[in-house]
Tab-separated table of C-alpha atoms in Angstrom:
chain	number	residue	atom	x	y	z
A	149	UNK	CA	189.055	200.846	84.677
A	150	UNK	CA	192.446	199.624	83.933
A	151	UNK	CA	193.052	196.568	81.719
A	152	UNK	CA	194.947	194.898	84.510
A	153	UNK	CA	192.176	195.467	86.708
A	154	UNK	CA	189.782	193.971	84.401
A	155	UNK	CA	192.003	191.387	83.563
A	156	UNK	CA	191.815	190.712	87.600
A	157	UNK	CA	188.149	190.770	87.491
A	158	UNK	CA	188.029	188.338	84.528
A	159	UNK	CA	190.370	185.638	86.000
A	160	UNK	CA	188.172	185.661	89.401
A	161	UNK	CA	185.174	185.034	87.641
A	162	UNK	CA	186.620	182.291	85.755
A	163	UNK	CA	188.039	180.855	88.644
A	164	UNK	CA	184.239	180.667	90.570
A	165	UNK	CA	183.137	178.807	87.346
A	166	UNK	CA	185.922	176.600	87.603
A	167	UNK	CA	184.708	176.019	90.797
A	168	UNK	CA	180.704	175.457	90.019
A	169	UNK	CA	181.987	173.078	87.222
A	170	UNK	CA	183.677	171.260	89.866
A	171	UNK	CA	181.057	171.461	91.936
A	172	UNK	CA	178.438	170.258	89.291
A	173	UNK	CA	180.616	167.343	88.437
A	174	UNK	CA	181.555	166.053	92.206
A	175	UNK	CA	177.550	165.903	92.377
A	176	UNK	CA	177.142	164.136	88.949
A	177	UNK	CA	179.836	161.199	89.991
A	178	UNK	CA	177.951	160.840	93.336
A	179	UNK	CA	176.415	157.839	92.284
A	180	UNK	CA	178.314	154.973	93.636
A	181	UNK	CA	178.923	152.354	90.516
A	182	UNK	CA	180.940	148.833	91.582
A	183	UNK	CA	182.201	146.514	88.959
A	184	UNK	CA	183.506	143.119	88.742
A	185	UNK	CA	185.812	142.401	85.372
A	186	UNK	CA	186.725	138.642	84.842
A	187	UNK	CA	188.498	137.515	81.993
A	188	UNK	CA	190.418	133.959	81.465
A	189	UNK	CA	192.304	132.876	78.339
A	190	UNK	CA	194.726	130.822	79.420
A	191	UNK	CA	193.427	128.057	80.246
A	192	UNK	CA	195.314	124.934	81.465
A	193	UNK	CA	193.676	121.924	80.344
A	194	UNK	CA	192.326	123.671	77.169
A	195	UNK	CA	193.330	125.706	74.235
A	196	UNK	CA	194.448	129.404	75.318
A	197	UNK	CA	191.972	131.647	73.904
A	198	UNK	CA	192.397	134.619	72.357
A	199	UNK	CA	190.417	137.881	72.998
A	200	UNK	CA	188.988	137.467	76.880
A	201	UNK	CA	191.612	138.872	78.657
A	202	UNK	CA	192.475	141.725	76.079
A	203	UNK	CA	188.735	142.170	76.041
A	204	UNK	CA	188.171	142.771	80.204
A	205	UNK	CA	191.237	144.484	80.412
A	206	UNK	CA	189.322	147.278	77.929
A	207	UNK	CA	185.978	146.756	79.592
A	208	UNK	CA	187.702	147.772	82.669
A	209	UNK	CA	189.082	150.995	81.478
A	210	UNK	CA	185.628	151.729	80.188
A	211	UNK	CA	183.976	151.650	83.227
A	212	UNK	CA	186.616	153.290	85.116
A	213	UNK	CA	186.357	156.484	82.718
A	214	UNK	CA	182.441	156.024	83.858
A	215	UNK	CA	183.528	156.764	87.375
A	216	UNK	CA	182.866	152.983	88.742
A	217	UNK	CA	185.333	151.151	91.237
A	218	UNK	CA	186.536	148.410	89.085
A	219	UNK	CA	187.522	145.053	90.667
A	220	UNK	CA	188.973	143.009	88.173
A	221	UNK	CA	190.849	139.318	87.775
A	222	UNK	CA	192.675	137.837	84.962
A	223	UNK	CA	193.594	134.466	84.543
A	224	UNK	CA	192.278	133.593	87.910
A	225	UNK	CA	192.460	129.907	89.505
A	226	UNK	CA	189.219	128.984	91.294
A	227	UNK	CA	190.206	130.368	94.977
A	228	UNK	CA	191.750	133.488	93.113
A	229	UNK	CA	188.353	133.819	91.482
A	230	UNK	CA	186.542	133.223	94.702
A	231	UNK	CA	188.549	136.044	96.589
A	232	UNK	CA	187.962	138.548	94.091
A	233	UNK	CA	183.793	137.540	94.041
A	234	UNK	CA	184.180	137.733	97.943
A	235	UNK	CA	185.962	141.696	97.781
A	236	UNK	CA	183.585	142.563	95.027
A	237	UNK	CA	180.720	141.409	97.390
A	238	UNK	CA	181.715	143.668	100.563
A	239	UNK	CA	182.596	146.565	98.244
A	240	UNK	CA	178.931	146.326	96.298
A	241	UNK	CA	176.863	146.786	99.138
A	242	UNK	CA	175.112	149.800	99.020
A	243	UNK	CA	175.955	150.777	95.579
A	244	UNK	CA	173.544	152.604	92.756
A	245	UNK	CA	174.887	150.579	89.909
A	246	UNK	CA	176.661	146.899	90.655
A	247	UNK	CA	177.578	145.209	87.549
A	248	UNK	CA	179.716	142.268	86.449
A	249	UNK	CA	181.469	141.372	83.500
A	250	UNK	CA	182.769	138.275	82.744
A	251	UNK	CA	184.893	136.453	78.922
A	252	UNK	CA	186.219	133.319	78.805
A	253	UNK	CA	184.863	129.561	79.245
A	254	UNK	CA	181.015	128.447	80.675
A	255	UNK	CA	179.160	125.952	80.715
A	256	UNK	CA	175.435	124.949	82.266
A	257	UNK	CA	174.550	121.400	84.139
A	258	UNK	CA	171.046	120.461	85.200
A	259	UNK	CA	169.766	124.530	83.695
A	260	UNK	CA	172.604	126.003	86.491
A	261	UNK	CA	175.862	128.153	84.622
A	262	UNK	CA	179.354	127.791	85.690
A	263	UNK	CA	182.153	130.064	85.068
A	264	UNK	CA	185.196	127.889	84.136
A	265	UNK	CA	188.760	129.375	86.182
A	266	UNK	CA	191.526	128.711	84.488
A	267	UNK	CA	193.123	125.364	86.505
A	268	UNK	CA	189.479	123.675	85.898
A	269	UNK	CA	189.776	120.190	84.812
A	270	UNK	CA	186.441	118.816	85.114
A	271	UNK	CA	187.047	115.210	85.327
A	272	UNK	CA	183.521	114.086	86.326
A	273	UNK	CA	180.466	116.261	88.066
A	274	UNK	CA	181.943	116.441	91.393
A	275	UNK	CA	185.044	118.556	90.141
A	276	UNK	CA	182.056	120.905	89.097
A	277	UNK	CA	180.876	121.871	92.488
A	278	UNK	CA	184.605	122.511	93.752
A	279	UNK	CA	186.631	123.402	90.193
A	280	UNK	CA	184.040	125.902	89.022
A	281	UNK	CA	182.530	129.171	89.932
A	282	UNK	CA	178.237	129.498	89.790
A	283	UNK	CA	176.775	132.050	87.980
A	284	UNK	CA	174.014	132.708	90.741
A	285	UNK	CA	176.479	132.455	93.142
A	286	UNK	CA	177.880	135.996	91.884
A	287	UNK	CA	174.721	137.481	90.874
A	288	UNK	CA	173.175	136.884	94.825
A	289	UNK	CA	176.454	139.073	95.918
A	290	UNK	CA	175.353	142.045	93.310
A	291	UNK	CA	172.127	141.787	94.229
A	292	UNK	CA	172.147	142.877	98.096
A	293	UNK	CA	171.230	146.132	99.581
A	294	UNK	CA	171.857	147.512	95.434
A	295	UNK	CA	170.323	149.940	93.039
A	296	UNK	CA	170.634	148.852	89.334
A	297	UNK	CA	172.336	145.893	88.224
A	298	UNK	CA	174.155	145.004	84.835
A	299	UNK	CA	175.478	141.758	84.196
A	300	UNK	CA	177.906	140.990	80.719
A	301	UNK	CA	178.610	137.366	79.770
A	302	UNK	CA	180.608	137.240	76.685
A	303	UNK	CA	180.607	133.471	77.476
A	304	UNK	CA	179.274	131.193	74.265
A	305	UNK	CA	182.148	129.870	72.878
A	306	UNK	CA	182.628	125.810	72.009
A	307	UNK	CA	184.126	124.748	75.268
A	308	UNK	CA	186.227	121.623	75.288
A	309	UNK	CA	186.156	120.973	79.140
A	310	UNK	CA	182.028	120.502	78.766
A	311	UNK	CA	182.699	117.832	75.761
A	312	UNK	CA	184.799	116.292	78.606
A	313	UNK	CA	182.440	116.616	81.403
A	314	UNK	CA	179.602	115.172	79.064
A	315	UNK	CA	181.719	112.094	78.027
A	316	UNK	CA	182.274	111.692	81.630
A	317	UNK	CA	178.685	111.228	82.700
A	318	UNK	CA	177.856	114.987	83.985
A	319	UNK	CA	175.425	115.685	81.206
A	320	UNK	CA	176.532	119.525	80.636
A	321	UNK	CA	175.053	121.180	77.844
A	322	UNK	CA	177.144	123.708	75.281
A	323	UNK	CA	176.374	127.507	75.724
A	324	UNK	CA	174.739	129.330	78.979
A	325	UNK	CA	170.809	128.438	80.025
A	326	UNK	CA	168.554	131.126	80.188
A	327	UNK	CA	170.038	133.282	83.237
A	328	UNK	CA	167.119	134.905	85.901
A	329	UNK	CA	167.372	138.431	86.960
A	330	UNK	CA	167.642	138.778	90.449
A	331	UNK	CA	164.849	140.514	92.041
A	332	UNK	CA	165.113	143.878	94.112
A	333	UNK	CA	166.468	146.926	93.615
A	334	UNK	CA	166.346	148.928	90.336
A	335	UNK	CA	166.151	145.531	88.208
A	336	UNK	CA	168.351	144.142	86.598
A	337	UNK	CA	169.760	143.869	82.344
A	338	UNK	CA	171.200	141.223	81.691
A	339	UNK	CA	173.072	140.909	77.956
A	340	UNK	CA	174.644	137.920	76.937
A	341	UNK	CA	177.012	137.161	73.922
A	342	UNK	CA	174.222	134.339	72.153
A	343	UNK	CA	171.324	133.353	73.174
A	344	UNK	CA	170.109	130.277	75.337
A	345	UNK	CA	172.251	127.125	74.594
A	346	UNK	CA	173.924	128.579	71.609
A	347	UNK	CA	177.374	128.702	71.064
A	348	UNK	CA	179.854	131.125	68.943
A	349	UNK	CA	183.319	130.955	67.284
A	350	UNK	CA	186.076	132.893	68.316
A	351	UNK	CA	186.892	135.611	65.723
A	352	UNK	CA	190.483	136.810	66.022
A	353	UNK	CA	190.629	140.900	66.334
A	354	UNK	CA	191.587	143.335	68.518
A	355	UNK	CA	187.826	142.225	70.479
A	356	UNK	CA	185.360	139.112	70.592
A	357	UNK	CA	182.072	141.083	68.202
A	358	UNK	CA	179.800	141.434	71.336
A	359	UNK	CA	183.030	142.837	73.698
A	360	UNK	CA	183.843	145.118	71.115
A	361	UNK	CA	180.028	146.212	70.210
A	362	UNK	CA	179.888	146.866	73.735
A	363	UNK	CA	183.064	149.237	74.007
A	364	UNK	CA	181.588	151.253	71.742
A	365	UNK	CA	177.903	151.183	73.158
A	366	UNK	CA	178.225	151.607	76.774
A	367	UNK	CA	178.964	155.385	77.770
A	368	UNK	CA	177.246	157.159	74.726
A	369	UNK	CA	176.237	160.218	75.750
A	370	UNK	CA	172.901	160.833	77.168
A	371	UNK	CA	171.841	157.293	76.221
A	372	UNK	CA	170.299	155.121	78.558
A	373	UNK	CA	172.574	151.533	78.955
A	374	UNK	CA	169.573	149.786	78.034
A	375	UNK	CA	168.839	151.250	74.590
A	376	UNK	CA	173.089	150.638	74.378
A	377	UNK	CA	173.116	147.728	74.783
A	378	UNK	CA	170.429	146.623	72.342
A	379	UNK	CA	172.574	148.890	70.098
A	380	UNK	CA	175.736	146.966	70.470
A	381	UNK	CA	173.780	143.232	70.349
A	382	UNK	CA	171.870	145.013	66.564
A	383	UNK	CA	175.564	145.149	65.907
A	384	UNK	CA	176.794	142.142	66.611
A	385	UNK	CA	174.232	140.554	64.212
A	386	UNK	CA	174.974	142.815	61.826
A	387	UNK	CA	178.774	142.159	61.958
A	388	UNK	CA	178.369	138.132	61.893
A	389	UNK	CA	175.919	138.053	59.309
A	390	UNK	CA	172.821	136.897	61.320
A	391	UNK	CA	175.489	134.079	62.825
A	392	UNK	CA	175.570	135.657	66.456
A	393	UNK	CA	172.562	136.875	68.054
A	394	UNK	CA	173.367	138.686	71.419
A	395	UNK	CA	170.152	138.257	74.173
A	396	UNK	CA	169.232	141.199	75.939
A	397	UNK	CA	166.996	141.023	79.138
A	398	UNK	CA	165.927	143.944	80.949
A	399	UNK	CA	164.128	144.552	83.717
A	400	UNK	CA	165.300	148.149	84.631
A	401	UNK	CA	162.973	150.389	86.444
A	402	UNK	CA	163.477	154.029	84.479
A	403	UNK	CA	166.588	154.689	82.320
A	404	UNK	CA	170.270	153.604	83.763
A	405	UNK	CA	172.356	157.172	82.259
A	406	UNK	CA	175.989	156.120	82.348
A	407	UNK	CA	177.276	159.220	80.839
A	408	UNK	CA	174.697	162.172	81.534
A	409	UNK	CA	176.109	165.313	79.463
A	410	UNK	CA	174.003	168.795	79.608
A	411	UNK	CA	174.749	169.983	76.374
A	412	UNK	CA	173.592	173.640	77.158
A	413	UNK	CA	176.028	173.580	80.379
A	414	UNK	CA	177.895	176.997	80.364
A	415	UNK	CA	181.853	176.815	79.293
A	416	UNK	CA	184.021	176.581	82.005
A	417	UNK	CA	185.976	179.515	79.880
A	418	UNK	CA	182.664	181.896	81.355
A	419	UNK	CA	179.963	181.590	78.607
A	420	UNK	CA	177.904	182.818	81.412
A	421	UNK	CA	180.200	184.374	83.640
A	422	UNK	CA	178.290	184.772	87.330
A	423	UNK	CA	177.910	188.463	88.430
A	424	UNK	CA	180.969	189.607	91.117
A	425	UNK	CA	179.663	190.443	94.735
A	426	UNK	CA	177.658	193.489	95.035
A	427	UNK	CA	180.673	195.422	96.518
A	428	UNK	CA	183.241	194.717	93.014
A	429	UNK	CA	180.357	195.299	90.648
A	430	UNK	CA	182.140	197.416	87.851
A	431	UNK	CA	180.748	200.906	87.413
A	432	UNK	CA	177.436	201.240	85.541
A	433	UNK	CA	178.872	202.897	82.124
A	434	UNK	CA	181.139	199.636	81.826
A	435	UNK	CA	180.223	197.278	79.437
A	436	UNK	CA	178.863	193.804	80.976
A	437	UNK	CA	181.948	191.212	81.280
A	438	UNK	CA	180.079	188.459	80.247
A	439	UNK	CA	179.324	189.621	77.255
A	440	UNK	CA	182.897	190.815	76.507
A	441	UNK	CA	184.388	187.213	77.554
A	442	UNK	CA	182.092	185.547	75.397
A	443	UNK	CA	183.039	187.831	72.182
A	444	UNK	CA	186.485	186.924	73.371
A	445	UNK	CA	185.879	183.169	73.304
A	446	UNK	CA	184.196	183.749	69.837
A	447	UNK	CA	187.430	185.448	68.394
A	448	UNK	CA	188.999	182.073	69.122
A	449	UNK	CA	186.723	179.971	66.726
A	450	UNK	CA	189.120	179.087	63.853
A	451	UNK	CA	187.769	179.448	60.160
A	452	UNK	CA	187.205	177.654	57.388
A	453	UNK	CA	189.353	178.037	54.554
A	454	UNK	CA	185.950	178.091	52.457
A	455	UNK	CA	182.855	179.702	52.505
A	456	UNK	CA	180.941	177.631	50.116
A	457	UNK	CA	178.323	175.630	51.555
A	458	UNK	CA	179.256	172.206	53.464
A	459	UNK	CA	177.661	168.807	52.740
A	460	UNK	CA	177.496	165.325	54.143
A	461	UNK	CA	178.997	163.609	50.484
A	462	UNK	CA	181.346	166.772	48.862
A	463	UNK	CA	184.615	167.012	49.775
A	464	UNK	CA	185.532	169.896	52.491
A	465	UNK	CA	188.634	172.709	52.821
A	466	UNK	CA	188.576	172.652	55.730
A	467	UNK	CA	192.013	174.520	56.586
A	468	UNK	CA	193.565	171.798	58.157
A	469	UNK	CA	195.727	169.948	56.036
A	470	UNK	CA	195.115	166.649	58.434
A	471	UNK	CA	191.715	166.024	57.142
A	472	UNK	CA	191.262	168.946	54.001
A	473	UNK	CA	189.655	167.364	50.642
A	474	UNK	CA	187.406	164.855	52.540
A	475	UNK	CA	183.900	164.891	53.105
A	476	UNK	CA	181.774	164.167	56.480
A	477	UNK	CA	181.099	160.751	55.306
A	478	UNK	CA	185.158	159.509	54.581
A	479	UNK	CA	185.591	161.006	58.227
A	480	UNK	CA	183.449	159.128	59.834
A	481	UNK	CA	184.436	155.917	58.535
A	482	UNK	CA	188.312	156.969	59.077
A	483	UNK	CA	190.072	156.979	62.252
A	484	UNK	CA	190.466	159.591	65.106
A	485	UNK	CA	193.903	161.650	65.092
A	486	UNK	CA	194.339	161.117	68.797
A	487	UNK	CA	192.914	159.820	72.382
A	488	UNK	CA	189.796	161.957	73.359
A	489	UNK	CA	191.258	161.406	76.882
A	490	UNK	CA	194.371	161.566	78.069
A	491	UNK	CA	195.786	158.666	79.094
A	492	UNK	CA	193.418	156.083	77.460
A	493	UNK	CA	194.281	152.747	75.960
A	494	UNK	CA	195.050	152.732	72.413
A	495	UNK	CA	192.999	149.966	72.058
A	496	UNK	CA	190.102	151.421	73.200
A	497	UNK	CA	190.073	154.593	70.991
A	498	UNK	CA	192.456	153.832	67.748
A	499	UNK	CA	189.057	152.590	66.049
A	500	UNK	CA	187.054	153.797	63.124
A	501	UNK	CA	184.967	156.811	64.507
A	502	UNK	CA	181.553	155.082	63.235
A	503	UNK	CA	182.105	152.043	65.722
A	504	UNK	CA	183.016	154.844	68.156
A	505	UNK	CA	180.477	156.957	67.930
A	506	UNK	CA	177.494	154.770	65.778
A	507	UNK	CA	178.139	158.003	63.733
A	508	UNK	CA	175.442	158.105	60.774
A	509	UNK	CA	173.995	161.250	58.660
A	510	UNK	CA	171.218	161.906	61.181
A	511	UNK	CA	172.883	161.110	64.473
A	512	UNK	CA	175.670	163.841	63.215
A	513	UNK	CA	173.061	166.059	62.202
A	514	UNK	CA	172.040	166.158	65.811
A	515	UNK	CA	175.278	166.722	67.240
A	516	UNK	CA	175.942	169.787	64.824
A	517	UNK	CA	172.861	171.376	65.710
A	518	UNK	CA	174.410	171.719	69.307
A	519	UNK	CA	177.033	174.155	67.103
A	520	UNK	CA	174.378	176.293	66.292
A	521	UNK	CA	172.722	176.845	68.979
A	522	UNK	CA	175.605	177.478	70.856
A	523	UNK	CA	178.511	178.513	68.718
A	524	UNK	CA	181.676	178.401	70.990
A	525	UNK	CA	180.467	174.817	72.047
A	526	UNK	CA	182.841	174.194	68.955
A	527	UNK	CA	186.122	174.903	71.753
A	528	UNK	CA	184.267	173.010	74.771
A	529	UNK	CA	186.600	169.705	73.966
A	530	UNK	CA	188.965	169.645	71.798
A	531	UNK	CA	187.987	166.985	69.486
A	532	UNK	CA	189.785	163.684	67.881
A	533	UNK	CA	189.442	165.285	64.303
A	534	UNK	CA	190.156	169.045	65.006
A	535	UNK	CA	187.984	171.852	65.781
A	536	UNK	CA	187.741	173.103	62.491
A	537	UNK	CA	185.795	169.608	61.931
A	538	UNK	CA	182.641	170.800	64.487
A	539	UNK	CA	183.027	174.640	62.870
A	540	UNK	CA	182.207	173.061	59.624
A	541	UNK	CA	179.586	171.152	61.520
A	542	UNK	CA	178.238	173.971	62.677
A	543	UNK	CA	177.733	175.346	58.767
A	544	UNK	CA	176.266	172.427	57.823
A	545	UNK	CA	173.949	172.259	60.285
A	546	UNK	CA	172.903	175.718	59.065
A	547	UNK	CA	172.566	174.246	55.765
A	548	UNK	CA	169.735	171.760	56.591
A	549	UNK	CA	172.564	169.104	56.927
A	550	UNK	CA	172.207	168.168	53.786
């Protein structure tokens, strides 16, 4: 056989796995996921605030990468607000996952929350009923004819406008009351910033502490949003001393997967090239093509410019002058070199790689065994701190990960 004609014979078998992979993935994304992203900052009658709208405005982007429709409204006046709640309502129906996120001002009366738009005033109680948005009102609309249901409030900071309300006789409390899950469906989490009539300060950063915990929770790999969540809300604590205390309610029925990845999933570059059709099949004394694509693929995998053991604390070479003379444990604290996906907000990924990834010695350990059990997994993505970074993954692994 000629090497054009295997070339031939290569390319068409890469193309049908191209075409399984798409395959596998249209079937993957056809769970329906609907969002709703609020965010107000700039409020009229009250100090602009400073991280909600920056903070939905990422949220958003998350979920879209996750494949959900994303609704969202920023800076919305109360009938803005209300025509985005009434879209989001006719969109939801039907869907696997609703959810809703909302940052910005809330307050409760009488155990009910409100959602404060941004031309709120809140003279007296009245201006409650018609100035603000209820909580329940929303969570009834994500709660027909649905699957699961997620609901965010990052919602607990000191509001003026309920110091306002109060003075004016409308007895509103500080913080949100304990919110009920809806019944039906797949259940419902619910995660809030604080807990039950607690409130928080504003913290100037790129995110509010539970927004940004949550950015780098939601969409782990293989992890169930539940278990994410209480990740993000350990964090939170963690990050304010003790001082905020996220509250996370679920009442799920089996684990919510936002981001399902099969780690042994064949390359799309024909780890496991399919067989041609009985009628091409190559003549018996040539060598199987599967094999010779994957020794191909292996010639690929770049090497170290060591061969000395690798370890979590010692300095590596690793033959890329980008990140050579530091160990695992500097990486992981530094910064990725570039977006993991084209296209994404800076924002979002131009963050230390442990708030990324909740990187520590043992959850790397994992992720290098994956480079040892399958070696060319090391060119499946290209990855934020080089390839060379999973090869020596992949040795380390070998080593115990020690």
């Amino acid at each position: 056989m000629t090497c054009q004609h295997l070339m031939t014979r290569l390319i068409c078998w890469l193309l049908v796995s191209v075409a399984a992979f798409i395959a596998t993935v249209s079937v993957a994304s056809a769970e329906r996921r609907v969002a709703l992203v609020l965010g107000n900052a700039a409020y009229h009658h009250t100090p602009r605030l400073l991280n909600p709208v920056r903070d939905a405005e990422s949220i958003a982007n998350k979920l879209r990468e996750l494949d959900f429709e994303v609704i969202v409204g920023l800076d919305l006046a109360t009938s803005e607000t209300e025509a985005r709640i009434a879209q989001f309502a006719k969109q939801v129906r039907g869907a696997d996952i609703a959810l809703f996120y909302y940052a910005g001002h809330a307050l409760q009366l009488s155990g009910e929350n409100y959602l404060i738009p941004v031309n709120a005033e809140l003279k007296d109680d009245t201006s409650l009923d018609f100035e603000a948005v209820q909580l329940d009102f929303i969570l009834r609309q994500m709660s027909r004819e649905t699957g699961a249901r997620l609901v965010f409030l990052d919602a607990s900071l000191a509001n003026p406008l309920a110091d306002r309300l109060s003075q004016a006789g409308g007895n509103s409390a500080l913080g949100l009351a304990e919110v009920e899950a809806p019944a039906g469906g797949r259940g419902t989490l619910i995660a809030s910033a604080s807990g039950p009539n607690q409130v928080v300060e504003e913290i100037v950063g790129d995110h509010s502490p539970f927004s940004g915990a949550l950015l780098a929770a939601i969409g782990t790999a293989n992890m169930s949003i539940a278990d994410a969540v209480r990740k993000a809300a350990t964090d939170v604590e963690a990050a304010t001393g003790g001082k905020q205390k996220p509250l996370v309610v679920s009442s799920l029925d089996g684990d919510v997967v936002l981001r399902a990845v099969d780690l042994k999933a064949p390359l799309i570059l024909g780890e496991e090239a399919p067989a041609p059709p009985a009628a091409a099949q190559p003549p018996a004394q040539a060598p199987p093509q599967d094999q010779a694509a994957l020794e191909a693929l292996r010639a690929k995998i770049p090497d170290l410019a060591t061969d000395s053991a690798i370890f979590f604390d010692i300095p590596v070479q690793f033959g890329d002058p980008a990140i050579d003379g530091k160990s695992f444990a500097m990486l992981i604290q530094g910064k990725p070199r570039f977006s993991p996906v084209e296209g994404l907000d800076k924002k979002v990924w131009d963050n230390h790689c442990s708030a990324c990834h909740q990187w520590t010695k043992e959850r790397l350990c994992e992720q290098a065994k994956t480079y040892v059990a399958a070696d060319t997994s090391v060119l499946r993505l290209e990855h934020p701190l080089g390839t060379r970074f999973k090869v020596a993954l992949g040795r380390w692994a070998k080593n115990d990960c020690q």
